[in-house]
Amino acid sequence: AQSVTQLGSHVSVSEGALVLLRCNYSSSVPPYLFWYVQYPNQGLQLLLKYTSAATLVKGINGFEAEFKKSETSFHLTKPSAHMSDAAEYFCAVTDYGGSQGNLIFGKGTKLSVKP
Amino acid sequence: NAGVMQNPRHLVRRRGQEARLRCSPMKGHSHVYWYRQLPEEGLKFMVYLQKENIIDESGMPKERFSAEFPKEGPSILRIQQVVRGDSAAYFCASSPSGRAVFFNEQFFGPGTRLTVL
């Protein structure tokens, strides 16, 4: 079965600094991977998704992620953090063992951005 | 095009009462997923429905929980005889397509935050 591990439940960066949020997955088949962002008291919004096309995926708000099969990783990055990036970020993988598409989520990483 | 709608946004129930959570998918979407988010946890899949059919309920607790998605109207997640451990945020997501649904984005609603006293 698929699983997702997000290293670091809290990450704090300074405004303008690099953002790196880590995600490792476990899957016996080529996965489809997603990053979602959740602002306080809101639902999840898709940042980007990997569906076996280009390994470097660009998303909204300047975020991107690189699929590395050898490392089973899909880390999320942004070159320069903005205050508005403060939120919780979830990595997710599609559950092939389930019924065509329910998502398996990591526990999330809360990103704080210091002025 | 309105997004996924969920109501109520906040729901308070006493132990033993029933909770009904509603989800209206995006226009044109016929697939609905329910997820539960416990404090300090990621979202956990509960159930996947299409119109009038439960496709996968492997994430649903065996007792007290049920879900439906009727031909007309919103999807309903029903929790009978709530207990304190049911306190969580419940999110609904919808997607537009069928067999290739895992290629597609799931659009999430704002969630219903259930508090059981």
Tab-separated table of C-alpha atoms in Angstrom:
chain	number	residue	atom	x	y	z
A	1	ALA	CA	0.000	0.000	0.000
A	2	GLN	CA	1.060	3.530	-0.628
A	3	SER	CA	2.177	5.852	2.146
A	4	VAL	CA	3.581	9.335	2.511
A	5	THR	CA	6.051	10.707	5.025
A	6	GLN	CA	6.584	14.412	5.518
A	7	LEU	CA	9.728	15.201	7.452
A	8	GLY	CA	9.297	18.097	9.825
A	9	SER	CA	5.906	19.024	11.175
A	10	HIS	CA	6.987	22.658	11.454
A	11	VAL	CA	9.346	24.629	9.230
A	12	SER	CA	10.243	28.253	9.775
A	13	VAL	CA	11.988	30.434	7.210
A	14	SER	CA	12.691	34.125	6.828
A	15	GLU	CA	10.948	36.138	4.177
A	16	GLY	CA	12.957	35.875	0.971
A	17	ALA	CA	14.644	32.624	1.981
A	18	LEU	CA	14.381	29.291	0.226
A	19	VAL	CA	11.450	27.093	1.150
A	20	LEU	CA	12.067	23.335	1.199
A	21	LEU	CA	9.344	20.986	2.384
A	22	ARG	CA	10.186	17.302	2.293
A	23	CYS	CA	8.020	14.449	1.150
A	24	ASN	CA	8.925	10.795	0.716
A	25	TYR	CA	6.522	8.209	-0.580
A	26	SER	CA	6.235	4.487	-0.573
A	27	SER	CA	4.729	2.855	-3.599
A	28	SER	CA	5.230	-0.366	-5.495
A	29	VAL	CA	3.998	1.198	-8.714
A	30	PRO	CA	4.687	4.543	-10.351
A	31	PRO	CA	2.809	6.978	-8.183
A	32	TYR	CA	0.794	10.076	-8.853
A	33	LEU	CA	1.848	12.699	-6.329
A	34	PHE	CA	0.280	15.933	-5.189
A	35	TRP	CA	1.037	18.904	-2.996
A	36	TYR	CA	-1.846	20.754	-1.384
A	37	VAL	CA	-1.855	23.917	0.717
A	38	GLN	CA	-4.298	24.640	3.514
A	39	TYR	CA	-4.769	28.114	4.928
A	40	PRO	CA	-6.306	28.411	8.397
A	41	ASN	CA	-9.921	27.293	8.552
A	42	GLN	CA	-10.042	26.657	4.831
A	43	GLY	CA	-10.091	23.649	2.561
A	44	LEU	CA	-7.181	22.318	0.582
A	45	GLN	CA	-5.973	23.911	-2.601
A	46	LEU	CA	-3.878	22.057	-5.145
A	47	LEU	CA	-0.395	23.499	-5.634
A	48	LEU	CA	0.874	20.998	-8.170
A	49	LYS	CA	0.723	17.380	-9.241
A	50	TYR	CA	3.027	14.801	-10.775
A	51	THR	CA	1.445	12.346	-13.187
A	52	SER	CA	4.475	10.724	-14.846
A	53	ALA	CA	5.215	13.477	-17.323
A	54	ALA	CA	8.079	15.873	-16.562
A	55	THR	CA	9.874	15.112	-13.308
A	56	LEU	CA	10.121	18.803	-12.442
A	57	VAL	CA	6.643	20.101	-11.859
A	58	LYS	CA	5.787	23.771	-11.605
A	59	GLY	CA	2.780	24.844	-9.645
A	60	ILE	CA	0.990	27.942	-8.521
A	61	ASN	CA	2.420	30.738	-6.392
A	62	GLY	CA	5.990	30.023	-7.517
A	63	PHE	CA	6.187	26.549	-6.033
A	64	GLU	CA	7.737	23.590	-7.768
A	65	ALA	CA	8.552	19.997	-6.919
A	66	GLU	CA	10.884	17.413	-8.359
A	67	PHE	CA	10.035	13.744	-8.593
A	68	LYS	CA	13.091	11.607	-7.820
A	69	LYS	CA	12.362	7.948	-8.250
A	70	SER	CA	15.741	6.812	-6.898
A	71	GLU	CA	15.087	8.698	-3.667
A	72	THR	CA	11.320	8.108	-3.622
A	73	SER	CA	10.981	11.793	-2.949
A	74	PHE	CA	8.809	14.669	-4.108
A	75	HIS	CA	10.110	17.676	-2.196
A	76	LEU	CA	8.401	21.054	-2.564
A	77	THR	CA	10.492	24.164	-3.065
A	78	LYS	CA	10.125	27.879	-3.591
A	79	PRO	CA	13.142	30.121	-4.153
A	80	SER	CA	11.918	33.050	-2.098
A	81	ALA	CA	9.348	32.848	0.672
A	82	HIS	CA	6.585	35.416	1.060
A	83	MET	CA	4.623	36.130	4.186
A	84	SER	CA	1.530	34.906	2.380
A	85	ASP	CA	3.072	31.430	2.048
A	86	ALA	CA	2.497	30.768	5.742
A	87	ALA	CA	0.136	27.812	5.770
A	88	GLU	CA	0.078	24.057	6.165
A	89	TYR	CA	1.278	21.940	3.275
A	90	PHE	CA	0.259	18.366	2.574
A	91	CYS	CA	1.879	15.861	0.290
A	92	ALA	CA	-0.404	13.138	-1.060
A	93	VAL	CA	-0.230	10.042	-3.235
A	94	THR	CA	-2.976	8.253	-5.086
A	95	ASP	CA	-3.989	4.935	-3.614
A	96	TYR	CA	-3.888	2.389	-6.398
A	97	GLY	CA	-5.066	-0.221	-3.972
A	98	GLY	CA	-8.247	1.701	-3.410
A	99	SER	CA	-10.970	2.648	-5.747
A	100	GLN	CA	-9.393	4.740	-8.404
A	101	GLY	CA	-8.214	7.833	-6.824
A	102	ASN	CA	-8.664	8.405	-3.152
A	103	LEU	CA	-5.681	10.291	-1.821
A	104	ILE	CA	-3.319	9.225	0.952
A	105	PHE	CA	-1.983	12.250	2.779
A	106	GLY	CA	1.075	12.922	4.843
A	107	LYS	CA	0.633	14.507	8.256
A	108	GLY	CA	1.417	17.942	6.942
A	109	THR	CA	4.097	20.564	7.457
A	110	LYS	CA	3.263	23.954	8.907
A	111	LEU	CA	5.295	26.678	7.277
A	112	SER	CA	5.985	29.873	9.191
A	113	VAL	CA	7.526	32.881	7.470
A	114	LYS	CA	9.364	35.436	9.592
A	115	PRO	CA	9.630	39.045	8.469
B	1	ASN	CA	-18.521	28.290	-11.278
B	2	ALA	CA	-19.042	27.802	-7.585
B	3	GLY	CA	-16.596	25.570	-5.777
B	4	VAL	CA	-17.374	22.654	-3.537
B	5	MET	CA	-19.857	23.729	-0.901
B	6	GLN	CA	-20.066	22.275	2.556
B	7	ASN	CA	-22.464	23.078	5.318
B	8	PRO	CA	-22.583	23.726	8.064
B	9	ARG	CA	-19.074	25.106	8.489
B	10	HIS	CA	-19.204	24.504	12.213
B	11	LEU	CA	-21.349	21.991	14.031
B	12	VAL	CA	-21.605	21.392	17.744
B	13	ARG	CA	-23.245	18.261	19.065
B	14	ARG	CA	-23.575	16.630	22.446
B	15	ARG	CA	-22.556	13.035	22.933
B	16	GLY	CA	-25.230	10.701	21.633
B	17	GLN	CA	-26.719	13.126	19.116
B	18	GLU	CA	-26.613	12.773	15.359
B	19	ALA	CA	-24.481	14.867	13.026
B	20	ARG	CA	-25.352	15.447	9.384
B	21	LEU	CA	-22.751	17.002	7.127
B	22	ARG	CA	-23.612	18.128	3.627
B	23	CYS	CA	-21.503	18.475	0.535
B	24	SER	CA	-22.478	19.905	-2.834
B	25	PRO	CA	-19.845	19.062	-5.453
B	26	MET	CA	-18.738	21.419	-8.157
B	27	LYS	CA	-21.078	21.705	-11.102
B	28	GLY	CA	-20.518	18.835	-13.484
B	29	HIS	CA	-18.705	16.687	-10.935
B	30	SER	CA	-20.235	13.327	-10.172
B	31	HIS	CA	-17.569	11.916	-7.853
B	32	VAL	CA	-17.417	12.798	-4.180
B	33	TYR	CA	-14.853	11.895	-1.541
B	34	TRP	CA	-15.067	12.417	2.205
B	35	TYR	CA	-11.961	12.848	4.347
B	36	ARG	CA	-11.507	13.359	8.066
B	37	GLN	CA	-8.766	15.494	9.597
B	38	LEU	CA	-7.972	14.933	13.221
B	39	PRO	CA	-5.878	17.499	15.130
B	40	GLU	CA	-2.195	17.368	14.147
B	41	GLU	CA	-2.970	14.720	11.526
B	42	GLY	CA	-3.268	14.682	7.788
B	43	LEU	CA	-6.499	13.933	6.035
B	44	LYS	CA	-7.710	10.341	6.122
B	45	PHE	CA	-9.887	8.940	3.386
B	46	MET	CA	-13.306	7.800	4.493
B	47	VAL	CA	-15.540	7.099	1.529
B	48	TYR	CA	-15.840	7.558	-2.228
B	49	LEU	CA	-19.235	7.917	-3.846
B	50	GLN	CA	-20.740	8.426	-7.232
B	51	LYS	CA	-24.344	9.331	-7.786
B	52	GLU	CA	-26.465	6.773	-5.935
B	53	ASN	CA	-23.502	4.450	-5.410
B	54	ILE	CA	-20.902	3.889	-2.738
B	55	ILE	CA	-17.745	2.912	-4.587
B	56	ASP	CA	-15.309	2.529	-1.712
B	57	GLU	CA	-16.055	2.855	1.994
B	58	SER	CA	-12.900	1.203	3.223
B	59	GLY	CA	-12.022	4.210	5.359
B	60	MET	CA	-15.350	4.458	7.126
B	61	PRO	CA	-15.658	3.317	10.729
B	62	LYS	CA	-17.746	0.158	10.831
B	63	GLU	CA	-20.406	1.579	13.086
B	64	ARG	CA	-22.338	4.846	13.379
B	65	PHE	CA	-21.027	6.345	10.132
B	66	SER	CA	-22.843	6.318	6.818
B	67	ALA	CA	-22.734	8.280	3.594
B	68	GLU	CA	-24.954	8.776	0.609
B	69	PHE	CA	-24.974	10.718	-2.623
B	70	PRO	CA	-28.504	10.711	-3.976
B	71	LYS	CA	-29.525	11.343	-7.545
B	72	GLU	CA	-30.698	14.784	-6.542
B	73	GLY	CA	-29.199	16.905	-3.827
B	74	PRO	CA	-25.975	16.992	-1.871
B	75	SER	CA	-23.901	14.173	-0.515
B	76	ILE	CA	-24.552	13.515	3.161
B	77	LEU	CA	-22.163	12.160	5.758
B	78	ARG	CA	-24.118	10.998	8.760
B	79	ILE	CA	-22.683	10.213	12.162
B	80	GLN	CA	-25.039	8.642	14.656
B	81	GLN	CA	-24.588	8.748	18.429
B	82	VAL	CA	-21.536	10.971	18.227
B	83	VAL	CA	-18.693	10.575	20.699
B	84	ARG	CA	-15.930	13.004	21.627
B	85	GLY	CA	-13.492	11.154	19.390
B	86	ASP	CA	-15.587	12.162	16.372
B	87	SER	CA	-14.534	15.788	16.864
B	88	ALA	CA	-12.600	16.651	13.728
B	89	ALA	CA	-12.724	18.570	10.489
B	90	TYR	CA	-14.564	16.720	7.752
B	91	PHE	CA	-13.678	17.612	4.189
B	92	CYS	CA	-15.486	16.794	1.022
B	93	ALA	CA	-13.796	16.757	-2.369
B	94	SER	CA	-15.183	16.297	-5.838
B	95	SER	CA	-13.695	15.361	-9.173
B	96	PRO	CA	-15.093	15.338	-12.667
B	97	SER	CA	-14.178	12.123	-14.353
B	98	GLY	CA	-14.604	8.424	-14.177
B	99	ARG	CA	-12.091	5.622	-14.480
B	100	ALA	CA	-9.162	8.013	-14.870
B	101	VAL	CA	-10.151	9.919	-11.811
B	102	PHE	CA	-6.731	9.525	-10.251
B	103	PHE	CA	-5.283	11.696	-12.986
B	104	ASN	CA	-7.459	14.522	-11.903
B	105	GLU	CA	-7.394	17.082	-9.245
B	106	GLN	CA	-9.769	16.693	-6.389
B	107	PHE	CA	-11.382	19.993	-5.493
B	108	PHE	CA	-11.877	20.421	-1.779
B	109	GLY	CA	-14.584	22.197	0.107
B	110	PRO	CA	-13.911	24.414	3.135
B	111	GLY	CA	-14.768	21.628	5.560
B	112	THR	CA	-17.150	21.161	8.455
B	113	ARG	CA	-15.628	21.383	11.890
B	114	LEU	CA	-17.501	19.085	14.224
B	115	THR	CA	-17.180	19.548	17.945
B	116	VAL	CA	-18.683	16.965	20.269
B	117	LEU	CA	-19.272	18.146	23.802
